[in-house]
PDB file of C-alpha atoms in Angstrom:
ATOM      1  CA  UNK A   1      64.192 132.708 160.387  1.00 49.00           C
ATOM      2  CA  UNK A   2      64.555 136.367 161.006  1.00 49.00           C
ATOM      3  CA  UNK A   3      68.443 135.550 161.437  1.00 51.00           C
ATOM      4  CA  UNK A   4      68.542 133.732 158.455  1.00 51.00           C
ATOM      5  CA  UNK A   5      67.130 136.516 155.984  1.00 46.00           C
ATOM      6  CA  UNK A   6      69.496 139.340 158.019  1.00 48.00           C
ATOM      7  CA  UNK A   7      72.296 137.419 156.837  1.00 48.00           C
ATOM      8  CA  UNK A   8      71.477 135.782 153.076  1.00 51.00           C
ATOM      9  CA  UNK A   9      68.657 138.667 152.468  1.00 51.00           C
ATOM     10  CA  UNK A  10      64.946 138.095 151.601  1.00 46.00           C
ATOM     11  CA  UNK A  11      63.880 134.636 150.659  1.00 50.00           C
ATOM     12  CA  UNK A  12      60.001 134.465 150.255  1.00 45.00           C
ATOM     13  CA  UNK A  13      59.908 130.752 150.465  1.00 45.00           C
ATOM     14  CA  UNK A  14      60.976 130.534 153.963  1.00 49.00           C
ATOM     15  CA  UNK A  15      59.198 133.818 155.531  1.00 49.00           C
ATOM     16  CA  UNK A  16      57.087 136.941 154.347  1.00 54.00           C
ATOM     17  CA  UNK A  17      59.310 138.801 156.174  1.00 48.00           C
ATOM     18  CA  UNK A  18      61.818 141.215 154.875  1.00 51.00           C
ATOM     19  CA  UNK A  19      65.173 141.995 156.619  1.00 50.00           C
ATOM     20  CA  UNK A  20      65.771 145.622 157.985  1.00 53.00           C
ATOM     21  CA  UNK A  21      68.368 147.829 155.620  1.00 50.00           C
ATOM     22  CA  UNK A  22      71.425 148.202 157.681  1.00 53.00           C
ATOM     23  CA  UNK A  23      72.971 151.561 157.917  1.00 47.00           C
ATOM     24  CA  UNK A  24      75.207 153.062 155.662  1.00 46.00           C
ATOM     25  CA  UNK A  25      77.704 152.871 158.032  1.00 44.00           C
ATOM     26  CA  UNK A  26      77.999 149.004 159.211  1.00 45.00           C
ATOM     27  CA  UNK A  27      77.583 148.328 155.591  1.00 49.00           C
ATOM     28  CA  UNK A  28      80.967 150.229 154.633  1.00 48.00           C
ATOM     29  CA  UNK A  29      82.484 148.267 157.371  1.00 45.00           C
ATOM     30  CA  UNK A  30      81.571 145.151 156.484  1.00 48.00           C
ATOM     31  CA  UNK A  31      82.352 145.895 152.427  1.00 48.00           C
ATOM     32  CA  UNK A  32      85.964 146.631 153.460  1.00 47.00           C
ATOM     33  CA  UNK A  33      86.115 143.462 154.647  1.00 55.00           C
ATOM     34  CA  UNK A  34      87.811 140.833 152.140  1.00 62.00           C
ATOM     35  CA  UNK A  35      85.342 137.855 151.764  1.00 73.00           C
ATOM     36  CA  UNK A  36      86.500 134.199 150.515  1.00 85.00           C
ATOM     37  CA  UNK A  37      85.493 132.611 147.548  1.00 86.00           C
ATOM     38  CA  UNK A  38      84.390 129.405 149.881  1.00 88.00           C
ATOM     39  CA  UNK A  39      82.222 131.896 152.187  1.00 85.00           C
ATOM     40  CA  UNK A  40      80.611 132.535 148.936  1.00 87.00           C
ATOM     41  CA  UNK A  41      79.729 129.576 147.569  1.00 90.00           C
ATOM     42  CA  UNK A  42      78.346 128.803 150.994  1.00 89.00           C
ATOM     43  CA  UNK A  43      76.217 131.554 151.326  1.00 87.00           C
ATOM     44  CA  UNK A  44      75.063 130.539 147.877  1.00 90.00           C
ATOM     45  CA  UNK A  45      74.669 127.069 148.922  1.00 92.00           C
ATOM     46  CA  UNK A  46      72.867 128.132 152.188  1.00 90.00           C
ATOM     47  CA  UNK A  47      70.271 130.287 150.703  1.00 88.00           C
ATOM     48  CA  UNK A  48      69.199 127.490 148.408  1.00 91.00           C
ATOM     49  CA  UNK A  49      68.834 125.327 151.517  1.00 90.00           C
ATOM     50  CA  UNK A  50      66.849 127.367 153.626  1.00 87.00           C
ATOM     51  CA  UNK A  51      64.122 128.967 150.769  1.00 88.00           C
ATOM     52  CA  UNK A  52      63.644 125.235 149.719  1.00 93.00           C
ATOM     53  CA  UNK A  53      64.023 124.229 152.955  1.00 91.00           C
ATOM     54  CA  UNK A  54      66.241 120.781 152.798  1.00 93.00           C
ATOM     55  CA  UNK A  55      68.439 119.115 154.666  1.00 93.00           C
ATOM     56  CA  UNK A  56      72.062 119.233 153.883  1.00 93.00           C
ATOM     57  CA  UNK A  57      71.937 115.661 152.969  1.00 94.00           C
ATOM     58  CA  UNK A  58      69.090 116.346 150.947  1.00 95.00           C
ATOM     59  CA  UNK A  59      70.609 118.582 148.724  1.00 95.00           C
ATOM     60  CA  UNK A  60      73.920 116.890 148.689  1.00 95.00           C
ATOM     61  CA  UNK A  61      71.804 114.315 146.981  1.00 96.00           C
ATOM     62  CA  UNK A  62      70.139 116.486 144.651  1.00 96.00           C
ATOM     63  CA  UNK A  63      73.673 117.597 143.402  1.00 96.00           C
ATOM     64  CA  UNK A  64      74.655 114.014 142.470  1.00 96.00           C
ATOM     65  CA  UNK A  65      70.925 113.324 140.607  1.00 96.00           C
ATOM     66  CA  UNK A  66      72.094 116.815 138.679  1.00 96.00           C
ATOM     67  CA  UNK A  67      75.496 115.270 137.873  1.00 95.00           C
ATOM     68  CA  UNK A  68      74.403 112.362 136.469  1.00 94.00           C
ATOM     69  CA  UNK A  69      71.357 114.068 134.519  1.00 94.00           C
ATOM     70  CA  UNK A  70      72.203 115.471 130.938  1.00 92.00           C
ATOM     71  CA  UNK A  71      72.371 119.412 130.169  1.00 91.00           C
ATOM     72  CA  UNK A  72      73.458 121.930 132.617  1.00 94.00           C
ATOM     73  CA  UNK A  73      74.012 120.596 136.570  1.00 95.00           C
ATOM     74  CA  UNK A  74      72.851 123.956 138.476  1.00 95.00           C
ATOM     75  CA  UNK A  75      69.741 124.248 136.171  1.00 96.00           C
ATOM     76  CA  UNK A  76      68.771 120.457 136.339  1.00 97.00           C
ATOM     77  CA  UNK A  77      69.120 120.927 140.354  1.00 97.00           C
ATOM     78  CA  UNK A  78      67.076 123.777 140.389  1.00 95.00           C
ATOM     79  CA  UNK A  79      64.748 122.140 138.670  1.00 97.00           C
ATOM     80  CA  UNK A  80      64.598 119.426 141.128  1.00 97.00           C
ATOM     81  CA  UNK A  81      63.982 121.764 143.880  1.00 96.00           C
ATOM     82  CA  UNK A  82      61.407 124.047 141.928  1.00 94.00           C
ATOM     83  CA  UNK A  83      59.364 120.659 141.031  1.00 97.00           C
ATOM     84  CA  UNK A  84      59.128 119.755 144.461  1.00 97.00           C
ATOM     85  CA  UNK A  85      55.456 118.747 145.441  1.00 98.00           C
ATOM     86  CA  UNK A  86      55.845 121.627 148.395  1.00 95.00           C
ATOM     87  CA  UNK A  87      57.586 124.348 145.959  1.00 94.00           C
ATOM     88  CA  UNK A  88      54.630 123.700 143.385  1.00 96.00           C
ATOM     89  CA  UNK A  89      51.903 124.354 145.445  1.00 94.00           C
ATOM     90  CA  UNK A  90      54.119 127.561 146.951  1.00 91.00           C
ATOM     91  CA  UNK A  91      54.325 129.086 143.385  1.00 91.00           C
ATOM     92  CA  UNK A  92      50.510 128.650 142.501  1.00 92.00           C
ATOM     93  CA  UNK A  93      50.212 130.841 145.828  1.00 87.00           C
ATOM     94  CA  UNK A  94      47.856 127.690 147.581  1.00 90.00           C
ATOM     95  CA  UNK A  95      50.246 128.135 150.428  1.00 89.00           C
ATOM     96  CA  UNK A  96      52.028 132.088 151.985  1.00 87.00           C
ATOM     97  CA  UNK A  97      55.449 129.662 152.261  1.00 88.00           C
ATOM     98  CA  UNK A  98      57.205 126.541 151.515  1.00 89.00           C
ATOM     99  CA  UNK A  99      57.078 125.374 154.966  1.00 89.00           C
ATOM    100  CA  UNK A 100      53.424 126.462 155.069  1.00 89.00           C
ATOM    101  CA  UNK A 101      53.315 124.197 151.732  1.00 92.00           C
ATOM    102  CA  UNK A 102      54.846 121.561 153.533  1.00 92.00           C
ATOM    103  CA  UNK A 103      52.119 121.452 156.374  1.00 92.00           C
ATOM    104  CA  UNK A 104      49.239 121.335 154.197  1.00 93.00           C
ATOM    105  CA  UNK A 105      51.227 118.076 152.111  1.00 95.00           C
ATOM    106  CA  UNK A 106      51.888 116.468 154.962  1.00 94.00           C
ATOM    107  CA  UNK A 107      48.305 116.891 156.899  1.00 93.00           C
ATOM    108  CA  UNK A 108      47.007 115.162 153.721  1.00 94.00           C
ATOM    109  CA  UNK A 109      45.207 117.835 152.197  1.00 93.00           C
ATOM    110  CA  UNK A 110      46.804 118.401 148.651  1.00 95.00           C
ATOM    111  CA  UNK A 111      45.480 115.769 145.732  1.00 97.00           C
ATOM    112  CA  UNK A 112      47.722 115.488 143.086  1.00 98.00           C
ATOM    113  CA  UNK A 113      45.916 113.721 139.407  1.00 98.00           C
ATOM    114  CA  UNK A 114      42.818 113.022 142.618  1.00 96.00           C
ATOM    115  CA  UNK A 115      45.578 111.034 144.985  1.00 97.00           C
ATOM    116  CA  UNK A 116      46.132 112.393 148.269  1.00 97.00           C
ATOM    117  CA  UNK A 117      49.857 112.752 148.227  1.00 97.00           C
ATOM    118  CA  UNK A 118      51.365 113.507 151.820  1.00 96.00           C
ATOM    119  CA  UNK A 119      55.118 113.653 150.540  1.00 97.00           C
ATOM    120  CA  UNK A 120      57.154 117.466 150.344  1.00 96.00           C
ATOM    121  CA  UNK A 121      59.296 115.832 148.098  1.00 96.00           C
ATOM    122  CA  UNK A 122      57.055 114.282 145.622  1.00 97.00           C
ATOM    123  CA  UNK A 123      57.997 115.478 142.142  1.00 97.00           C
ATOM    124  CA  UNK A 124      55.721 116.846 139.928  1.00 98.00           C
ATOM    125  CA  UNK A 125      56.103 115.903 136.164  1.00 97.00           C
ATOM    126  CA  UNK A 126      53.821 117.736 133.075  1.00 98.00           C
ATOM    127  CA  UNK A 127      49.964 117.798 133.143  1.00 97.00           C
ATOM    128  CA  UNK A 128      49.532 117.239 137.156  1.00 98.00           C
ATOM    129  CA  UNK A 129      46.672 118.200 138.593  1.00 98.00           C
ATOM    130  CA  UNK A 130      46.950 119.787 141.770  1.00 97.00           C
ATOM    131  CA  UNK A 131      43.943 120.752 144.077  1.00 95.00           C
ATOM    132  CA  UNK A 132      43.231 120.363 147.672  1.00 92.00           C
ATOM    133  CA  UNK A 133      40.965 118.232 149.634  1.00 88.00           C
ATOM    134  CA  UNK A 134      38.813 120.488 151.187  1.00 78.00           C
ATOM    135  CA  UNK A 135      36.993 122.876 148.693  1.00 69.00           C
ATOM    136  CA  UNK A 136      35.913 125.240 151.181  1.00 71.00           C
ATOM    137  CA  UNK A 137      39.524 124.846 153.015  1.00 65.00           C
ATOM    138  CA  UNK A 138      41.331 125.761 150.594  1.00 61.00           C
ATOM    139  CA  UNK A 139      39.393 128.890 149.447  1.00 66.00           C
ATOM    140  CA  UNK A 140      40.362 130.045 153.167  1.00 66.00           C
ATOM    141  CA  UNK A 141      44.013 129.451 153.002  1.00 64.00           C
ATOM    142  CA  UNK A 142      44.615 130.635 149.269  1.00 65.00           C
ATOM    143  CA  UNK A 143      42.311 133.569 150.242  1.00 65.00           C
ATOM    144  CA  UNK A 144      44.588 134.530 153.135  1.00 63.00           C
ATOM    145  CA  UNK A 145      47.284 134.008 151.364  1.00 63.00           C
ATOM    146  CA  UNK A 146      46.037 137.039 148.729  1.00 57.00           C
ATOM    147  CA  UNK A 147      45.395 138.838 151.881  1.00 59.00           C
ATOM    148  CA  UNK A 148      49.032 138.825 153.202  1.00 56.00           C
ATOM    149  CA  UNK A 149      49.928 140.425 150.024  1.00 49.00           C
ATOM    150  CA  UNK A 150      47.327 142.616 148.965  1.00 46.00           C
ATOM    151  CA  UNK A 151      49.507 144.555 146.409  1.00 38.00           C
ATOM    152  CA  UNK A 152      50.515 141.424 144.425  1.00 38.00           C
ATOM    153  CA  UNK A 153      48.142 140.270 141.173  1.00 37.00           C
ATOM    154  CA  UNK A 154      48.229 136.418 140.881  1.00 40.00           C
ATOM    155  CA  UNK A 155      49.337 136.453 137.095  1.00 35.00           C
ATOM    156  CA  UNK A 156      48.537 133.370 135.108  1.00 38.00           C
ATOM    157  CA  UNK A 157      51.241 132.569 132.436  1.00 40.00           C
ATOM    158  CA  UNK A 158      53.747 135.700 132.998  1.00 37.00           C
ATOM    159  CA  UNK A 159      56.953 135.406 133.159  1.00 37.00           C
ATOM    160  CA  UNK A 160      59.000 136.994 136.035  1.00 35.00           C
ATOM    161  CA  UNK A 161      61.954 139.404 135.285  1.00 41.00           C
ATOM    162  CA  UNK A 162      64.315 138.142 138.482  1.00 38.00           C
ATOM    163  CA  UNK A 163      67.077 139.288 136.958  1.00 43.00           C
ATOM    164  CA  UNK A 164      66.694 143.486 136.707  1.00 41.00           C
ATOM    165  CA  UNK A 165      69.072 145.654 135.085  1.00 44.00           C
ATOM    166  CA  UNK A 166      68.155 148.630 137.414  1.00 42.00           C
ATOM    167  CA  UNK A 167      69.390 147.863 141.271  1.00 43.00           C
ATOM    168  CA  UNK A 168      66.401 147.634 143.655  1.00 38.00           C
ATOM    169  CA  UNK A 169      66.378 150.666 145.919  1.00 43.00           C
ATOM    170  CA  UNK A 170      66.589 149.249 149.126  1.00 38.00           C
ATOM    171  CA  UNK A 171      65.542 152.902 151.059  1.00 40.00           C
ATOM    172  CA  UNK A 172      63.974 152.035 154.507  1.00 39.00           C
ATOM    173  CA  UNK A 173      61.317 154.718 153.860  1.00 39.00           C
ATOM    174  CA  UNK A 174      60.148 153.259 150.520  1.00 37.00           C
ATOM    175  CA  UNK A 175      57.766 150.239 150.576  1.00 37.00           C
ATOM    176  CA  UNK A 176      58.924 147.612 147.993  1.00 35.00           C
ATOM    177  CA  UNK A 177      57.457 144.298 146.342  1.00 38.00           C
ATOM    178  CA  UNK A 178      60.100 141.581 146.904  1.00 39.00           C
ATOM    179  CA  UNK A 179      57.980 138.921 146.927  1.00 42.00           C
ATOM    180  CA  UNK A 180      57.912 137.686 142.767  1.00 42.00           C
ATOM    181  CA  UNK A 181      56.386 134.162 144.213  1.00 43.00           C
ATOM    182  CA  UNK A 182      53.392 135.906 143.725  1.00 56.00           C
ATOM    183  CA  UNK A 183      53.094 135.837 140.381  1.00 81.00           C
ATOM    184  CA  UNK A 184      52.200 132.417 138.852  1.00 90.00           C
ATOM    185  CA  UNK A 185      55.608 131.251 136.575  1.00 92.00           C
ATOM    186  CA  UNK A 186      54.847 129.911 132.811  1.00 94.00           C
ATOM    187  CA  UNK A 187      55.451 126.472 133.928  1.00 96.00           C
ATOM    188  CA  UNK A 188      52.422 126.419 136.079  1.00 96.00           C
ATOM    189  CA  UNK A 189      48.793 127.527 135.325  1.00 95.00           C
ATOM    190  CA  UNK A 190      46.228 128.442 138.508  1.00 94.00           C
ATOM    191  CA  UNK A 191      42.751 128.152 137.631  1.00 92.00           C
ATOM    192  CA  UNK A 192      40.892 130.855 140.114  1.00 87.00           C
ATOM    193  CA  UNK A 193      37.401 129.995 140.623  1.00 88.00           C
ATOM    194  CA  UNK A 194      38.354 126.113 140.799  1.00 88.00           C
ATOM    195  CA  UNK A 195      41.335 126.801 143.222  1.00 89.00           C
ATOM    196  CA  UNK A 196      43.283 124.227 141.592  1.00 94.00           C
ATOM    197  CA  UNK A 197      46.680 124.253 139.360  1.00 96.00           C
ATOM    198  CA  UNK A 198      48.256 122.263 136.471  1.00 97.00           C
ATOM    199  CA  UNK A 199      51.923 121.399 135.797  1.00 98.00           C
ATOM    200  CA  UNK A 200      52.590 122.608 132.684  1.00 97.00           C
ATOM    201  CA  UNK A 201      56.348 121.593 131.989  1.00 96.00           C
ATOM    202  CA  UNK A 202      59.682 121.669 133.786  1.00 96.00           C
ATOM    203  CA  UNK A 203      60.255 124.656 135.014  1.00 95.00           C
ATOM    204  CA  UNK A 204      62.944 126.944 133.042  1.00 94.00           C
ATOM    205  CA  UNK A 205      65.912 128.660 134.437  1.00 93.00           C
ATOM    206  CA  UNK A 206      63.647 131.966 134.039  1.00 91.00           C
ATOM    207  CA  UNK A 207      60.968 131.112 136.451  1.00 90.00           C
ATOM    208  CA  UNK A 208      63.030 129.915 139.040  1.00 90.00           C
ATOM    209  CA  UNK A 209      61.917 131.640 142.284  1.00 81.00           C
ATOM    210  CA  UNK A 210      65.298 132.620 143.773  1.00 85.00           C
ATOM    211  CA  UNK A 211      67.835 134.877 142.876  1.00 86.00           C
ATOM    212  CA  UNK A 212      70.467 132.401 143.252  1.00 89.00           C
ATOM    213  CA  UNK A 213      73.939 131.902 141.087  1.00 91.00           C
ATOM    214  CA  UNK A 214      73.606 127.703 141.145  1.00 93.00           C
ATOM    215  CA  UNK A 215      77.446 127.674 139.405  1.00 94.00           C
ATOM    216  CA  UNK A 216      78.513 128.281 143.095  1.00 93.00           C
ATOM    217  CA  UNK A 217      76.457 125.932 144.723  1.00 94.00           C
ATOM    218  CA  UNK A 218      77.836 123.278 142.562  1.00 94.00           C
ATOM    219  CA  UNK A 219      81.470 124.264 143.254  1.00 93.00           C
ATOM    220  CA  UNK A 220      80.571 124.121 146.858  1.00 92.00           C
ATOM    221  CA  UNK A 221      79.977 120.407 146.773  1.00 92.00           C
ATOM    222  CA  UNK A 222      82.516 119.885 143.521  1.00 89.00           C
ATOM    223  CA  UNK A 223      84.362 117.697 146.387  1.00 80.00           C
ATOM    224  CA  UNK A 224      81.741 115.594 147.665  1.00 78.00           C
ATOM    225  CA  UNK A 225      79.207 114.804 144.768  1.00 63.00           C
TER     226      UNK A 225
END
């Protein structure tokens, strides 16, 4: 994972970890370097795969429900990812990652509408109810979860600015929050003292979790979908 984020940069849904800030020098070296449109759109393509954390067949397939859907094809595939079962309960904070998202789904301890649902992939639709099996569980794990980040305010309702107009100062010796999942989206309400969440609606292109340009993912597979 560490590999991963040195090369595509800091995705939260895989790892808390943040890459080390090469020098000034390698990163002349490697600017002067002429990169290809297809290397890209892969990168692109890549760091959608690995915060989500599909298969390549799995998003291949995710492209061609897009396609078919009406309205824009990278926003309807990111909301297929973002309304992932495992994404949801990532963005309500009940879980540090995706993956760790994935392990509580699968170990049969998240109830979606009072169902046990042990599938990543399940897709959440307005007014779930999400909550976890084990009360006293899932205080623990949402409370460590706070702990790993005890900077970042779980916000109900606010939306997250992921697109700046200042550049992030990426200065080794400054300490920096690049962890937005922490802030609950608009789409999704977290109720605090019940340690549960609700759906709201499909998530918007503003609340998406990733800095990501989709247009390029969507090239990538133009030939295959």
């Amino acid at each position: 994972r560490v590999k991963i984020i040195r090369r595509l940069g800091v995705l939260s849904g895989l790892t808390n970890k943040i890459p080390q800030v090469k020098s000034s020098s390698s990163n002349q070296s490697t600017s002067n370097k002429k990169i290809s449109q297809y290397r890209i759109r892969l990168e692109e393509k890549q760091k959608l795969r690995f915060y989500y954390g599909v298969s390549e067949q799995q998003l291949l397939n995710y492209v061609r429900i897009a396609r078919k859907a009406k309205g824009s094809t990278g926003e309807v595939l990111l909301q297929l990812l973002e309304m992932r079962l495992d994404s949801i309960i990532f963005r309500l904070s009940m879980a540090p990652t995706i993956p760790g998202a994935r392990q509580l789904i699968s170990h049969r301890n998240i109830l979606v509408n009072n169902f046990i649902v042990d599938i990543p992939s399940y897709r959440c639709k307005p007014q779930d109810f999400i909550s976890m099996k084990n009360k006293e569980k899932s205080e623990f794990t949402i409370n460590k979860n706070i702990e790993l980040h005890p900077k970042s305010e779980l916000i109900v309702n606010k939306k997250i600015d992921l697109h700046p107009k200042k550049k992030i100062d990426l200065h080794p010796k400054k300490k920096i929050d690049l962890h937005p999942k922490s802030e609950i989206p608009n789409h999704l309400t977290y109720n605090a003292l019940e340690k549960t969440g609700l759906v709201n609606k499909i998530v918007d292109r503003e609340s998406v979790g990733l800095i990501i340009n989709e247009l390029l993912v969507v090239e990538y597979y133009s030939r295959q979908a």
